[in-house]
Short mmCIF file of C-alpha atoms in Angstrom, two decimals:
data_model
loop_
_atom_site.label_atom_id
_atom_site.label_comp_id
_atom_site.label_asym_id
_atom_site.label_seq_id
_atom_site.Cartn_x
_atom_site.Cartn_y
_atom_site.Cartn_z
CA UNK A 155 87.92 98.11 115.02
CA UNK A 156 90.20 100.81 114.92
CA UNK A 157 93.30 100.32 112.55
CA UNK A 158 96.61 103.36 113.11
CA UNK A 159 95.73 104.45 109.31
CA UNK A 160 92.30 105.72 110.78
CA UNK A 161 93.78 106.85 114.14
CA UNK A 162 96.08 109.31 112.71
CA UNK A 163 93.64 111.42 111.09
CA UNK A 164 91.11 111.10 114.12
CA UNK A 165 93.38 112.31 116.57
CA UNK A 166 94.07 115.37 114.08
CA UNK A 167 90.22 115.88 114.50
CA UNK A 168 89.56 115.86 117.81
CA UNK A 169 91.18 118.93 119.48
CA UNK A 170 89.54 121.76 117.08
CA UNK A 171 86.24 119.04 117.82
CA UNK A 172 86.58 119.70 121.04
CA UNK A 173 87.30 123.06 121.57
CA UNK A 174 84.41 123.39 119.08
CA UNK A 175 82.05 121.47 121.62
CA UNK A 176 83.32 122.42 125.00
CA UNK A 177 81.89 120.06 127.81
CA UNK A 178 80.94 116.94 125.47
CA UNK A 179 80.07 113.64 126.68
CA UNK A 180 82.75 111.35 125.82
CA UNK A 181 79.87 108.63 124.65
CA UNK A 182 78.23 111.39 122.26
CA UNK A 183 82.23 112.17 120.92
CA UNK A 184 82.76 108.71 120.23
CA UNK A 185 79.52 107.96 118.39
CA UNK A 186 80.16 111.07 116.32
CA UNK A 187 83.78 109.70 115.22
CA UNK A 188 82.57 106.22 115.01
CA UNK A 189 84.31 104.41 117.48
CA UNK A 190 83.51 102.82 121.36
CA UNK A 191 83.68 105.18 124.07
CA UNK A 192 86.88 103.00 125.48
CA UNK A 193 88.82 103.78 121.88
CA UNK A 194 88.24 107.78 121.86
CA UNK A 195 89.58 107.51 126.04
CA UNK A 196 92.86 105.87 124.83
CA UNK A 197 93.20 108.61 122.08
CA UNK A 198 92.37 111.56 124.33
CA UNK A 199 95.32 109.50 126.76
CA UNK A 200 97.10 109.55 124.15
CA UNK A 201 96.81 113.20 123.28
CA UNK A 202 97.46 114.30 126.74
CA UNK A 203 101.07 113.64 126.01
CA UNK A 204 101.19 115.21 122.65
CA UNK A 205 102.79 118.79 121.92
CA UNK A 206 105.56 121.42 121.40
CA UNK A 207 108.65 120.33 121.19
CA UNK A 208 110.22 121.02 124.77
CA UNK A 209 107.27 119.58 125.68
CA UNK A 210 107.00 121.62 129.01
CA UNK A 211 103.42 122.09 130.80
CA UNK A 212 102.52 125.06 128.72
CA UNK A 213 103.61 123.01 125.25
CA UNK A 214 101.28 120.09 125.71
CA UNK A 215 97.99 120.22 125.36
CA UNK A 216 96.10 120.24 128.80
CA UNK A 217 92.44 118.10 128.94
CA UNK A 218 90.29 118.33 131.82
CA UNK A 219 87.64 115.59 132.90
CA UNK A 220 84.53 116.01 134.53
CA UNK A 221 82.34 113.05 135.26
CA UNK A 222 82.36 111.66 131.78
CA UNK A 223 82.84 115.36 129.92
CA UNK A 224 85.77 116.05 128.50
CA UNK A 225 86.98 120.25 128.05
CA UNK A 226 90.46 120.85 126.14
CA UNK A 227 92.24 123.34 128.06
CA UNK A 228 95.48 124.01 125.99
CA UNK A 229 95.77 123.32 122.71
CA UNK A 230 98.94 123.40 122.10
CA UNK A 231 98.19 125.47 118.82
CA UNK A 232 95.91 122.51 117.16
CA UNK A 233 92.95 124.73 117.43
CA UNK A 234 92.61 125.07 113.51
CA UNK A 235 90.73 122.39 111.64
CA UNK A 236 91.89 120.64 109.30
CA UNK A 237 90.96 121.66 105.20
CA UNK A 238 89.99 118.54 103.01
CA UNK A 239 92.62 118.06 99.99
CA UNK A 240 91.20 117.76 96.59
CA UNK A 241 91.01 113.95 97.09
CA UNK A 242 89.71 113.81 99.99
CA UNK A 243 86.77 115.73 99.33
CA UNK A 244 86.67 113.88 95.92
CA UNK A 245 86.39 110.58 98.09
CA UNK A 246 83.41 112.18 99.88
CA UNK A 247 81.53 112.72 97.59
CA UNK A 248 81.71 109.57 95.61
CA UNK A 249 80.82 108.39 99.07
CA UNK A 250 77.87 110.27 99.88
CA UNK A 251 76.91 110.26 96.26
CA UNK A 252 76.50 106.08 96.41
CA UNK A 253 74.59 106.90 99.99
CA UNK A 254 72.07 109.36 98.22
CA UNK A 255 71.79 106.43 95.30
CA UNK A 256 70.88 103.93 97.96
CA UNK A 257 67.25 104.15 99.68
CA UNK A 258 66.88 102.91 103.42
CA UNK A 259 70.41 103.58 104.29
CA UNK A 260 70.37 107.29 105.83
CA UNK A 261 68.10 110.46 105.42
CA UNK A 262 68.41 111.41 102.02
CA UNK A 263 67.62 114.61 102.40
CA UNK A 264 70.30 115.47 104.97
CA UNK A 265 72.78 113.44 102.50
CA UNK A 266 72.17 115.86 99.56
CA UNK A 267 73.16 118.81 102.11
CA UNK A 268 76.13 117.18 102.72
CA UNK A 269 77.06 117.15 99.38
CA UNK A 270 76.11 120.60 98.69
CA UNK A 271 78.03 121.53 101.32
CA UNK A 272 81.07 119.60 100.41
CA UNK A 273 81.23 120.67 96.97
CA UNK A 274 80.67 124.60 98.07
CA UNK A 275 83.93 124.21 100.21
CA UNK A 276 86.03 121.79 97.40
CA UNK A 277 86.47 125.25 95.20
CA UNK A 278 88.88 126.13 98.70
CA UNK A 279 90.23 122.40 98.72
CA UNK A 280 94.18 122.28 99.09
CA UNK A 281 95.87 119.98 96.28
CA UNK A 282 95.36 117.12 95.85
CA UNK A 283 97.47 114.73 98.53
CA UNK A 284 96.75 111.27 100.21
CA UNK A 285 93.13 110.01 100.49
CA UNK A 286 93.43 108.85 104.00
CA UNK A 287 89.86 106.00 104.84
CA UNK A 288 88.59 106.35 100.65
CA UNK A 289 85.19 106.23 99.00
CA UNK A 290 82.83 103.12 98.66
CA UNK A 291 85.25 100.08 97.40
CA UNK A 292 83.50 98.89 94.42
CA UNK A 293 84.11 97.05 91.41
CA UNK A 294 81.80 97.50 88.15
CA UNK A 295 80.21 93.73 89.51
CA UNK A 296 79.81 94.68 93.05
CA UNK A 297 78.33 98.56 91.89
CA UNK A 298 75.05 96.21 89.88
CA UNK A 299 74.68 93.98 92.78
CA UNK A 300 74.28 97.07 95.40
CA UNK A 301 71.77 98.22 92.55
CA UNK A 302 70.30 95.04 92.11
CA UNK A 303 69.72 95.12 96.32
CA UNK A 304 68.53 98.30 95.57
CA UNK A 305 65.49 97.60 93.38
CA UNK A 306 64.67 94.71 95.38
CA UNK A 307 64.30 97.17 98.78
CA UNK A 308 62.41 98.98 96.60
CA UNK A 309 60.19 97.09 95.21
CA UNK A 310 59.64 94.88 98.85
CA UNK A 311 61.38 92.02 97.40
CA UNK A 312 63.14 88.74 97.72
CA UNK A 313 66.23 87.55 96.97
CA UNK A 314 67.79 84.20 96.08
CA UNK A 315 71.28 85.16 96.64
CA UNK A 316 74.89 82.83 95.86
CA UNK A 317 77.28 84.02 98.72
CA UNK A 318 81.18 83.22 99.48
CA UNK A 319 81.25 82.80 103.25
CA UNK A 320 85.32 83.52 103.98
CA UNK A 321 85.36 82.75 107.14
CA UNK A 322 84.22 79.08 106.09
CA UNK A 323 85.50 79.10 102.77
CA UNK A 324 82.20 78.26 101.14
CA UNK A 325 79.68 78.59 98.98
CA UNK A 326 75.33 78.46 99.64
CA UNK A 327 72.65 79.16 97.97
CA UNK A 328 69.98 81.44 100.18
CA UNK A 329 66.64 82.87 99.88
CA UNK A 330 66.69 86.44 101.76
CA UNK A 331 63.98 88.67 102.79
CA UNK A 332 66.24 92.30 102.66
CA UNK A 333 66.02 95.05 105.46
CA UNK A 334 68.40 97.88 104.47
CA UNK A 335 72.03 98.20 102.74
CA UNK A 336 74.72 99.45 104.38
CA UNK A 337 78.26 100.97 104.02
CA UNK A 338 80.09 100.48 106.57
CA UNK A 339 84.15 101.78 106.86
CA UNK A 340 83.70 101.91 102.84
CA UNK A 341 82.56 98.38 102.49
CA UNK A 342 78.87 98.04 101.60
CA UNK A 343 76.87 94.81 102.97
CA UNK A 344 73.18 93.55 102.95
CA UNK A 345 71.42 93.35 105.61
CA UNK A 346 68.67 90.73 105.55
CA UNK A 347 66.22 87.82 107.29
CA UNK A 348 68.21 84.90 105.90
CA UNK A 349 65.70 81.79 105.82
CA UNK A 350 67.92 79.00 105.81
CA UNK A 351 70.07 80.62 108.95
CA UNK A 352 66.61 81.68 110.51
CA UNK A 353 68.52 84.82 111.40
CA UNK A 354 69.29 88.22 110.72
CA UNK A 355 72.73 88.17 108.47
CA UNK A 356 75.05 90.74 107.07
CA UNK A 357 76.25 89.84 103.89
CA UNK A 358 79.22 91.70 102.32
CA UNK A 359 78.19 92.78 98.43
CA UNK A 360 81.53 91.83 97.20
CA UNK A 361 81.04 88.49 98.01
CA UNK A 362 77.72 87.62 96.69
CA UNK A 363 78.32 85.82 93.64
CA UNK A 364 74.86 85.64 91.74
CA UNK A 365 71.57 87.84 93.17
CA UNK A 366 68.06 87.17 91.69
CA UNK A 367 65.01 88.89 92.56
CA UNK A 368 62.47 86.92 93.40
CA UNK A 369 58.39 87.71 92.42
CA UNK A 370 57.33 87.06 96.13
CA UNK A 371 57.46 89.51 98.77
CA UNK A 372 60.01 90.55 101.35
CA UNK A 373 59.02 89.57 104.93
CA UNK A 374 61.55 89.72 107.62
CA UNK A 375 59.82 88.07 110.77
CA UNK A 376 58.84 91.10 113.17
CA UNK A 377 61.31 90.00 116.04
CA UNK A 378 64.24 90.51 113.04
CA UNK A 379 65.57 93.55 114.38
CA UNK A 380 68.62 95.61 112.60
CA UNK A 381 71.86 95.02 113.51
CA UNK A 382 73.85 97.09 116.23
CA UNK A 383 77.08 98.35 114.44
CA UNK A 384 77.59 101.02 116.91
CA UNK A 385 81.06 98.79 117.60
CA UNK A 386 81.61 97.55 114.17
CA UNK A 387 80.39 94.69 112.20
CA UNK A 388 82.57 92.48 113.46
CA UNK A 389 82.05 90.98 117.23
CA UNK A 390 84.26 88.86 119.01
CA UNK A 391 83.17 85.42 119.93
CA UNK A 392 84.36 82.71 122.40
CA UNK A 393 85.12 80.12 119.94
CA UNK A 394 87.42 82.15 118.31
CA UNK A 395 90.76 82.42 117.95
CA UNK A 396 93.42 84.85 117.19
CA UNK A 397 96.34 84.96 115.20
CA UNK A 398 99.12 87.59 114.55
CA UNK A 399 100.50 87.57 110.68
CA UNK A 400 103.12 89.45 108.88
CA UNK A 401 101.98 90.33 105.52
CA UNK A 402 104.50 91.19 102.87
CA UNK A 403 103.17 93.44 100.28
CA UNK A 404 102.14 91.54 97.73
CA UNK A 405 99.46 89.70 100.74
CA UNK A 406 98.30 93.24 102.20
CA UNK A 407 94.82 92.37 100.37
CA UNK A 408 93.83 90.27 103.40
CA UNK A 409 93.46 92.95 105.56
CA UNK A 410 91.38 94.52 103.45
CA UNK A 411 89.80 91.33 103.00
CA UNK A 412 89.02 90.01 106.08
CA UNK A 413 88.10 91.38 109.41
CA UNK A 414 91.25 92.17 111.41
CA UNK A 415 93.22 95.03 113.31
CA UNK A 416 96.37 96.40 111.83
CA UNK A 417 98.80 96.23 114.28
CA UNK A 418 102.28 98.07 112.75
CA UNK A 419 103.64 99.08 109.75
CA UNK A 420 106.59 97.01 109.07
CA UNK A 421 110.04 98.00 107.16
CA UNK A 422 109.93 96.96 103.44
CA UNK A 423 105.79 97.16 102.82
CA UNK A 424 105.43 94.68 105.63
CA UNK A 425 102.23 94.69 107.41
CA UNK A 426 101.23 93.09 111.27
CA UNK A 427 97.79 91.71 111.82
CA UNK A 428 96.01 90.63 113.93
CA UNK A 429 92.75 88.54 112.72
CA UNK A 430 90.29 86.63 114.13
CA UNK A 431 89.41 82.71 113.39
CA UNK A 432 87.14 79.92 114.33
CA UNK A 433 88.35 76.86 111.98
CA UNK A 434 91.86 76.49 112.31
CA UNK A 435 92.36 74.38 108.85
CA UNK A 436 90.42 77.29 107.40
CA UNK A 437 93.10 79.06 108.52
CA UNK A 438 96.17 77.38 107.58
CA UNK A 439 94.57 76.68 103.84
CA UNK A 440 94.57 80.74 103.82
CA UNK A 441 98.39 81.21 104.92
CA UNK A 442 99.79 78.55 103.11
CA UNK A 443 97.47 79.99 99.46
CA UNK A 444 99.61 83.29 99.99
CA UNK A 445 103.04 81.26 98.93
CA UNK A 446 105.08 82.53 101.63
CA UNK A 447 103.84 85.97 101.96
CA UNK A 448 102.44 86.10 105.22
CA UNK A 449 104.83 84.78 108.53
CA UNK A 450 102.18 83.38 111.41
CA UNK A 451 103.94 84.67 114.54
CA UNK A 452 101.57 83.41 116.93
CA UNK A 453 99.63 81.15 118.09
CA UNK A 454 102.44 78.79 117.96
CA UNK A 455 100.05 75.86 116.77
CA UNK A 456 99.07 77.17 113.87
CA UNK A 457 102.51 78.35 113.10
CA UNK A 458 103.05 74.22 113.25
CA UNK A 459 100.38 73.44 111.44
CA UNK A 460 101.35 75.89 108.55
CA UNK A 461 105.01 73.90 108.42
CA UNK A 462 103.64 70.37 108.88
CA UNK A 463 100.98 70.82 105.87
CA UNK A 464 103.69 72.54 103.85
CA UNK A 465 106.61 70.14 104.60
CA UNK A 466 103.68 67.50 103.77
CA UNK A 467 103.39 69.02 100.21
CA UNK A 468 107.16 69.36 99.17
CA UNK A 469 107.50 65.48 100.61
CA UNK A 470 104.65 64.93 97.71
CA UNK A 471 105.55 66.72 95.53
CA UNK A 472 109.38 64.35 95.29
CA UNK A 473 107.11 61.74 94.62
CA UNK A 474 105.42 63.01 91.41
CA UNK A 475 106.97 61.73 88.04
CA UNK A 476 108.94 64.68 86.34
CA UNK A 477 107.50 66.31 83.56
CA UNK A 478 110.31 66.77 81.92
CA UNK A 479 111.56 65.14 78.59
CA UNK A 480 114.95 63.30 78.34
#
């Protein structure tokens, strides 16, 4: 999923990429900025008509196609790359640092180059600014239960794991057989053989609730095979739904929350969603628990549903005797 506050600096990127990289499959571009090869074709669209002002032919810059290459012709005087801020390469390296921390993510090796390479160039950093994208989100809990996953990949362990399903909204109990953590657009998850799904399950590290390791082996099945993220974690499905919110500010959390696509920036800290749903009273408990800080613009249904239940409440809530002394 890609959200405008990752856009922006992407499309920054990509000209000095490609004049870096003349002739580049589009496919190989795309898995090198993490998104589909349909995503970087709407950028480079979208680039096409970026420029100068005047914006004559020789002030935008000019891309040429070749079978599925891609050559930047004109630049339009993007050709410089862009310098990390002090935050920024700050960010990375709390980043890679929790990467090099973690065994049977990446090549640990090639991690501790990055780093040495990062923290060479942060002596030229410019001041510090925005951290556009962040490190690792991480509380002190969720920081011991990616170490607690940890030991247990170590060691070839087991885990008995308490996990908040959102999408649900609820709680089990599961015995997992880990594979290999993973952080994924700064959100870490587990990737495991969960026995009582009989399948292989991310699960978010924020949202397990109580990890023990067990003193029995780890022993995914051998047709358990690791999960393609190539397109993100999240998929759609056909029995789901989807539902456009307004978020005021103080309800922003739940797209950092929950798996959705920010859609526009709104005036007053206002924020457009659009998020994904199978259970629609799952979804109406969520919108009516933010107190009137998120509007449901579509689908109209659930828009109804939101007033009925609420309407349903404040009827209720007449009824109650009044606390009140007289």
């Amino acid at each position: 999923m890609s959200g405008s506050t990752d856009r922006m600096p992407r499309l920054l990127a990509l000209v000095p990429y490609l004049l870096a990289r003349p002739g580049i499959r589009i496919d190989e571009a795309a898995q090198d900025f993490d998104v589909t090869p349909k995503q970087l074709r709407k950028d480079l669209e979208l680039l096409w008509m970026c420029g100068l002002p005047g914006y004559g032919p020789g002030d935008l810059i000019d891309l040429s196609f070749e079978g599925d290459t891609i050559v930047v012709t004109h630049d339009a005087g993007m050709s410089r790359p862009l310098r990390l801020t002090g935050g920024e390469a700050t960010a990375l390296l709390v980043a890679l640092r929790a990467l090099a921390e973690t065994p049977g993510v990446v090549d640990g090796d090639a991690v501790r180059r990055s780093i040495a390479k990062i923290e060479a160039a942060a002596g030229q950093a410019q001041p510090a600014g925005v951290v556009v994208g962040g490190g690792v989100r991480e509380g002190k809990k969720t920081a011991r239960t990616r170490e607690e996953v940890a030991r247990a990949l170590q060691a070839g362990r087991a885990l008995r794991i308490r996990y908040y399903t959102a999408s649900k909204d609820q709680i089990t109990e599961r015995t997992v057989d880990p594979m290999r953590l993973l952080i994924v657009q700064a959100v870490g998850y587990l990737e495991a053989w969960c026995r009582r799904a009989e399948g292989v399950r991310l699960f978010r590290l924020d949202r397990i609730d109580e990890l023990t390791i067990l003193d029995e082996p780890s022993r995914p099945p051998a047709h358990a095979h690791p999960t393609d993220i190539s397109e993100g974690v999240f998929r759609e499905r056909p029995d789901q739904r989807e539902a456009v919110l307004v978020l005021d500010p103080d309800a922003r959390w739940v797209a950092e929350y929950y798996p959705c696509e920010e859609l526009d920036e709104l005036d007053g800290g206002r924020l457009r969603i659009r998020m994904r749903y199978a259970d629609q009273s799952w979804m109406v408990r969520l919108v009516l628990g933010l107190g009137g800080e998120a509007l449901v613009e579509s689908p109209a249904d659930l828009a109804s549903d939101v007033g009925r239940r609420a309407a349903g409440a404040v009827a209720r809530a007449r009824h109650l005797p009044s606390t009140c002394d007289h």
